[in-house]
Coordinates of C-alpha atoms in Angstrom, one line a residue:
M1 CA 10.1 -8.2 16.0
N2 CA 13.5 -6.6 15.7
S3 CA 13.9 -4.1 18.6
E4 CA 15.2 -1.5 16.2
F5 CA 12.0 -1.8 14.2
A6 CA 10.0 -1.4 17.3
L7 CA 11.7 1.9 18.3
R8 CA 11.1 3.4 14.9
L9 CA 7.5 2.1 14.7
E10 CA 6.7 3.8 18.0
K11 CA 7.8 7.1 16.6
I12 CA 5.8 6.5 13.4
E13 CA 2.7 5.7 15.4
N14 CA 3.0 8.9 17.4
I15 CA 3.2 10.9 14.2
L16 CA 0.3 9.2 12.6
R17 CA -1.8 9.9 15.7
S18 CA -0.8 13.5 15.7
F19 CA -1.9 14.0 12.1
L20 CA -5.1 12.0 12.5
P21 CA -6.0 12.6 16.2
E22 CA -9.0 11.0 17.9
Q23 CA -9.7 14.4 19.5
T24 CA -9.1 17.5 17.3
N25 CA -7.4 20.6 18.5
K26 CA -7.1 24.2 17.1
D27 CA -3.6 23.7 15.7
W28 CA -4.6 20.5 13.8
Q29 CA -7.8 22.2 12.5
R30 CA -5.9 25.2 11.3
L31 CA -3.4 23.1 9.5
S32 CA -6.1 20.9 7.9
F33 CA -8.8 23.4 7.1
G34 CA -7.6 26.9 7.8
T35 CA -10.1 29.2 9.5
L36 CA -13.6 27.5 9.8
D37 CA -17.0 29.1 10.6
P38 CA -17.7 29.0 14.3
C39 CA -20.7 26.7 13.8
V40 CA -18.4 23.9 12.5
T41 CA -17.7 21.6 15.4
D42 CA -15.9 18.4 16.3
T43 CA -19.2 16.6 15.7
H44 CA -19.0 17.5 12.0
I45 CA -15.3 16.8 11.7
T46 CA -15.6 13.4 13.3
H47 CA -17.4 12.1 10.3
L48 CA -14.1 12.4 8.4
I49 CA -11.7 11.3 11.2
S50 CA -13.5 8.4 12.8
P51 CA -13.8 6.1 9.7
C52 CA -10.1 6.6 8.8
R53 CA -8.9 6.4 12.4
N54 CA -10.9 3.2 13.0
L55 CA -9.3 1.4 10.1
L56 CA -5.8 2.7 11.0
D57 CA -6.3 1.4 14.6
L58 CA -7.2 -2.1 13.3
G59 CA -3.6 -2.7 12.5
G60 CA -1.5 -3.2 9.4
K61 CA 2.2 -4.0 9.3
R62 CA 3.2 -0.3 8.8
W63 CA 6.1 -1.6 6.6
R64 CA 5.8 1.3 4.1
P65 CA 6.4 4.1 6.6
L66 CA 9.1 2.0 8.3
L67 CA 10.8 1.5 4.9
L68 CA 10.5 5.3 4.3
V69 CA 12.5 5.9 7.5
L70 CA 15.1 3.2 6.8
C71 CA 15.7 4.6 3.3
A72 CA 16.3 8.1 4.8
E73 CA 18.9 6.4 7.1
L74 CA 20.4 4.6 4.1
A75 CA 20.9 7.9 2.2
S76 CA 22.2 9.8 5.2
E77 CA 24.7 7.1 6.0
A78 CA 25.9 7.2 2.3
K79 CA 26.2 11.0 2.5
K80 CA 28.4 10.6 5.6
Y81 CA 26.3 13.1 7.6
S82 CA 27.3 14.2 11.0
T83 CA 25.2 12.8 13.9
T84 CA 23.2 16.0 14.1
E85 CA 22.6 16.1 10.3
A86 CA 21.6 12.4 10.2
A87 CA 19.2 12.8 13.1
S88 CA 17.6 15.8 11.4
A89 CA 17.1 13.8 8.2
V90 CA 15.5 10.9 10.0
E91 CA 13.2 13.2 11.9
K92 CA 12.1 14.7 8.6
A93 CA 11.4 11.3 7.2
I94 CA 9.4 10.2 10.3
K95 CA 7.3 13.4 10.0
L96 CA 6.6 12.5 6.3
T97 CA 5.3 8.9 7.0
P98 CA 1.6 10.0 6.9
L99 CA 2.1 10.4 3.2
V100 CA 2.3 6.7 2.6
E101 CA 0.2 5.3 5.5
F102 CA -2.7 7.6 5.0
A103 CA -2.7 7.1 1.3
H104 CA -2.6 3.3 1.9
T105 CA -5.5 3.5 4.4
A106 CA -7.6 5.7 2.0
S107 CA -6.9 3.2 -0.8
L108 CA -8.2 0.3 1.4
I109 CA -11.5 2.1 2.1
H110 CA -12.1 2.8 -1.6
D111 CA -10.8 -0.7 -2.6
D112 CA -13.4 -2.4 -0.3
I113 CA -16.2 -0.3 -1.8
E114 CA -15.2 -1.0 -5.4
D115 CA -14.7 -4.8 -4.6
E116 CA -18.0 -4.9 -2.6
A117 CA -16.0 -6.5 0.2
D118 CA -17.6 -7.1 3.6
T119 CA -14.6 -7.3 5.8
R120 CA -11.2 -5.7 6.3
R121 CA -8.6 -6.8 8.9
G122 CA -11.1 -9.1 10.5
K123 CA -13.8 -6.5 11.0
P124 CA -16.7 -5.1 8.9
A125 CA -15.3 -2.9 6.1
T126 CA -15.5 0.9 6.6
H127 CA -18.5 1.3 4.3
I128 CA -20.4 -1.4 6.2
T129 CA -19.7 0.3 9.5
Y130 CA -20.2 3.9 8.6
G131 CA -22.3 3.8 5.4
L132 CA -21.2 4.1 1.8
D133 CA -21.5 7.9 1.6
T134 CA -19.5 8.6 4.7
A135 CA -16.8 6.0 3.9
L136 CA -16.4 7.3 0.3
N137 CA -16.1 10.9 1.5
A138 CA -13.7 10.1 4.3
G139 CA -11.4 8.0 2.2
S140 CA -11.2 10.8 -0.4
W141 CA -10.5 13.3 2.3
L142 CA -7.7 11.2 3.7
Y143 CA -5.7 11.3 0.4
F144 CA -5.7 15.1 0.7
E145 CA -5.2 15.1 4.4
A146 CA -2.0 13.1 4.0
T147 CA -0.2 16.2 2.6
T148 CA -0.6 18.3 5.7
C149 CA 2.5 16.6 7.0
I150 CA 4.4 18.4 4.2
D151 CA 2.9 21.7 5.1
A152 CA 3.9 21.2 8.7
L153 CA 7.6 20.7 7.9
D154 CA 10.1 23.6 8.5
I155 CA 11.7 23.4 5.0
S156 CA 11.8 25.6 2.0
E157 CA 8.9 26.0 -0.3
N158 CA 10.9 24.4 -3.1
E159 CA 11.5 21.3 -1.1
K160 CA 7.8 21.1 -0.1
N161 CA 6.9 21.3 -3.8
I162 CA 9.2 18.4 -4.6
F163 CA 7.4 16.2 -2.0
Y164 CA 4.0 17.4 -3.2
A165 CA 4.8 16.6 -6.9
L166 CA 6.1 13.2 -5.9
F167 CA 3.1 12.4 -3.9
L168 CA 0.6 13.5 -6.5
R169 CA 2.3 11.6 -9.3
E170 CA 2.4 8.4 -7.4
L171 CA -1.3 8.8 -6.4
R172 CA -2.3 9.2 -10.0
R173 CA -0.4 6.0 -10.8
L174 CA -2.2 4.2 -8.0
H175 CA -5.6 5.1 -9.5
L176 CA -4.5 4.0 -12.9
G177 CA -3.6 0.6 -11.5
Q178 CA -6.9 0.4 -9.8
A179 CA -8.7 1.3 -13.0
M180 CA -7.0 -1.5 -14.8
D181 CA -7.8 -4.0 -12.1
I182 CA -11.5 -3.0 -12.0
F183 CA -11.8 -3.3 -15.7
W184 CA -10.6 -6.9 -15.7
H185 CA -12.4 -8.2 -12.7
R186 CA -15.7 -6.7 -13.9
N187 CA -15.4 -8.7 -17.1
P188 CA -15.2 -12.5 -16.2
K189 CA -14.3 -13.4 -19.8
L190 CA -11.5 -10.9 -20.1
I191 CA -8.0 -12.3 -19.3
P192 CA -5.1 -9.9 -19.3
S193 CA -1.5 -10.9 -20.3
V194 CA 1.1 -11.4 -17.6
D195 CA 2.8 -8.2 -18.7
E196 CA -0.5 -6.3 -18.3
Y197 CA -1.0 -7.8 -14.9
T198 CA 2.5 -6.8 -13.8
A199 CA 2.0 -3.3 -15.1
M200 CA -1.3 -3.0 -13.1
V201 CA 0.3 -4.2 -9.9
R202 CA 3.3 -2.0 -10.3
N203 CA 0.9 0.9 -10.4
K204 CA -1.8 -0.2 -7.9
T205 CA 0.4 -1.7 -5.3
G206 CA 4.0 -1.0 -6.2
T207 CA 3.5 2.8 -6.4
L208 CA 3.1 3.1 -2.6
S209 CA 6.3 1.3 -2.1
R210 CA 7.9 3.6 -4.6
L211 CA 6.5 6.6 -2.9
A212 CA 7.9 5.4 0.5
V213 CA 11.4 4.8 -0.8
K214 CA 11.7 7.9 -3.0
T215 CA 10.4 10.1 -0.1
G216 CA 12.9 8.5 2.3
I217 CA 15.8 8.8 0.0
L218 CA 15.1 12.5 -0.7
A219 CA 14.5 13.2 3.0
G220 CA 17.8 11.6 3.8
G221 CA 19.7 13.9 1.4
G222 CA 19.7 11.6 -1.7
T223 CA 19.6 13.0 -5.2
P224 CA 16.5 12.8 -7.5
E225 CA 18.4 10.3 -9.6
E226 CA 19.1 8.1 -6.6
A227 CA 15.5 8.3 -5.5
E228 CA 14.3 7.3 -9.0
K229 CA 16.6 4.3 -9.1
A230 CA 15.5 3.2 -5.7
G231 CA 11.9 3.8 -6.6
F232 CA 12.0 1.4 -9.4
L233 CA 13.4 -1.3 -7.2
A234 CA 10.7 -0.6 -4.5
E235 CA 8.0 -0.9 -7.2
D236 CA 9.2 -4.3 -8.0
I237 CA 9.3 -5.3 -4.3
G238 CA 5.7 -4.1 -3.9
T239 CA 4.8 -6.2 -6.9
G240 CA 6.4 -9.3 -5.3
F241 CA 4.4 -8.9 -2.1
Q242 CA 1.2 -8.5 -4.1
I243 CA 1.9 -11.7 -5.9
L244 CA 2.4 -13.4 -2.5
D245 CA -0.8 -11.8 -1.3
D246 CA -2.6 -13.3 -4.3
V247 CA -1.1 -16.7 -3.4
T248 CA -2.2 -16.4 0.2
N249 CA -5.7 -15.6 -0.9
L250 CA -5.9 -19.0 -2.6
T251 CA -4.2 -21.0 0.1
T252 CA -4.6 -20.0 3.8
G253 CA -6.6 -16.9 3.1
N254 CA -5.5 -13.3 3.9
P255 CA -5.8 -12.1 7.5
G256 CA -9.3 -10.8 8.1
K257 CA -10.5 -12.1 4.8
K258 CA -12.1 -15.4 3.6
R259 CA -10.1 -17.8 1.5
G260 CA -10.8 -17.3 -2.2
D261 CA -12.5 -13.9 -2.0
D262 CA -10.4 -13.0 -5.0
I263 CA -12.4 -15.6 -7.0
V264 CA -15.6 -14.0 -5.9
E265 CA -14.3 -10.6 -7.0
G266 CA -13.2 -11.9 -10.3
K267 CA -9.5 -10.9 -9.9
K268 CA -7.2 -12.2 -12.5
S269 CA -4.2 -12.8 -10.3
L270 CA -0.9 -14.3 -11.4
P271 CA -1.8 -17.9 -10.5
V272 CA -4.8 -17.6 -12.8
L273 CA -2.6 -16.2 -15.6
Y274 CA 0.1 -18.8 -15.2
H275 CA -2.5 -21.6 -15.3
L276 CA -4.2 -20.3 -18.5
A277 CA -0.8 -19.7 -20.2
E278 CA -0.2 -23.5 -19.9
N279 CA -3.8 -24.6 -20.1
P280 CA -5.6 -22.2 -22.5
N281 CA -8.5 -24.7 -22.9
D282 CA -9.5 -24.0 -19.3
K283 CA -10.4 -20.4 -20.0
N284 CA -14.1 -20.9 -20.4
E285 CA -14.4 -23.2 -17.3
L286 CA -12.5 -20.7 -15.1
S287 CA -14.5 -17.8 -16.4
N288 CA -17.7 -19.6 -15.7
L289 CA -16.5 -20.4 -12.1
F290 CA -15.6 -16.8 -11.5
E291 CA -19.1 -15.7 -12.7
Q292 CA -20.8 -18.4 -10.6
A293 CA -18.8 -17.3 -7.5
R294 CA -19.7 -13.7 -8.0
N295 CA -23.4 -14.5 -8.2
E296 CA -23.4 -17.0 -5.3
G297 CA -20.9 -15.5 -2.9
I298 CA -17.9 -16.8 -0.9
D299 CA -19.7 -20.0 0.1
S300 CA -20.2 -21.0 -3.6
P301 CA -18.7 -24.4 -4.5
A302 CA -17.2 -22.6 -7.5
V303 CA -14.7 -20.9 -5.2
E304 CA -13.1 -24.2 -4.0
K305 CA -13.3 -25.8 -7.5
A306 CA -11.4 -22.8 -9.0
I307 CA -8.8 -23.0 -6.3
S308 CA -8.3 -26.7 -6.9
I309 CA -7.8 -26.2 -10.6
L310 CA -5.1 -23.5 -10.0
T311 CA -3.4 -25.5 -7.2
D312 CA -3.4 -28.9 -9.0
S313 CA -1.7 -27.4 -12.1
G314 CA 1.1 -26.0 -10.0
A315 CA 0.2 -22.4 -10.9
V316 CA -0.1 -21.3 -7.3
Q317 CA 3.3 -22.6 -6.4
K318 CA 4.9 -21.1 -9.5
A319 CA 3.5 -17.7 -8.6
A320 CA 4.7 -18.0 -5.0
Q321 CA 8.2 -18.8 -6.3
K322 CA 8.1 -15.8 -8.6
G323 CA 7.0 -13.4 -5.8
N324 CA 9.8 -14.7 -3.5
E325 CA 12.4 -14.4 -6.2
I326 CA 11.4 -10.7 -6.9
I327 CA 11.5 -9.8 -3.2
C328 CA 14.9 -11.4 -2.5
S329 CA 16.7 -10.0 -5.5
K330 CA 15.2 -6.5 -5.5
S331 CA 15.5 -5.9 -1.7
L332 CA 19.2 -6.8 -1.9
E333 CA 19.6 -4.3 -4.8
L334 CA 17.7 -1.7 -2.9
G335 CA 20.0 -2.1 0.1
S336 CA 23.0 -1.8 -2.1
I337 CA 22.2 1.3 -4.2
Y338 CA 25.0 3.1 -2.5
G339 CA 27.4 0.3 -2.8
N340 CA 28.0 -3.2 -1.4
S341 CA 29.5 -2.2 1.9
L342 CA 27.6 -3.1 5.0
S343 CA 25.5 -0.5 6.8
N344 CA 22.9 -0.7 9.6
A345 CA 20.2 0.7 7.3
K346 CA 21.0 -1.8 4.5
T347 CA 20.9 -4.7 7.0
L348 CA 17.6 -3.6 8.4
I349 CA 16.0 -3.1 5.0
I350 CA 16.9 -6.6 3.9
E351 CA 15.8 -8.0 7.3
L352 CA 12.4 -6.2 7.0
F353 CA 11.5 -7.8 3.7
D354 CA 12.8 -11.2 4.8
S355 CA 10.7 -11.1 7.9
M356 CA 7.6 -10.1 6.0
K357 CA 8.1 -12.8 3.4
K358 CA 8.2 -15.4 6.2
A359 CA 5.1 -13.9 8.0

């Protein structure tokens, strides 16, 4: 890992721990809940914290909060801030990183419940470990808890409202994308268009990238127009990584997951759509394989048969190429939104995405 990434990630981890502590304290409780009845103890609060903290501690690349900070640096460099002003902007960005990482963690808890997934990051999914009711409640709470980092900032109420409005809009988009995905994978015979798939991913996955970049640009002193432009590029980059994630699911298998679990869940990923666009007569066969896999589970022979069909037609490779093309072109555009001159933040943004693509 680039040593410059490591330095920033250490600061990010410290902030995440402070806003989601293993042991609560009075200041944290007051920020999160206000004044509580004396009978409410850590024993009660731990049923919110522990499921979320456990998943957060299992890992994750943390690329979204890192991107948020790098975009703040990119904007502050373009504004030619003094050293003190730039440091203040970056500090603000670091303090806002729970917005994206907590929202991401909450979405994973809910996603595993909705997909009936058993594992996440190589361990039992949160609802398996803590129970469906506790996991559902804790995941919902974490979406709201993320915004306490805005409340804790020493900035004007108007600026706080800007970050609040941004966060809430992107979260609404995330849930729209999830609604589209659930609708399709609950109906084995229903095949969306490539455009519909792209729109779904731009909302479900791309919106957190968009949130990270727009928050970073604004924290770094960028204008709303600059943040919006950067946000669209980030949305595309997030889409590219989701495409590669779909490909990995059908090849080596995603870390902590079993190869082909997207088949079991009935997900209409880009390889499926590419294959059916060129082989429409295979629609019934693939739909039947999806249904068989859902009924029989991950060890069903239908899983490997479906993967073979998608691989042999070249659809998996075509999707991988598309994902890589999106990431390469859009990350370069993102790094260059303030011009083509070289800057440290631009170099690091491009390097970040390049390293993730190779991982």
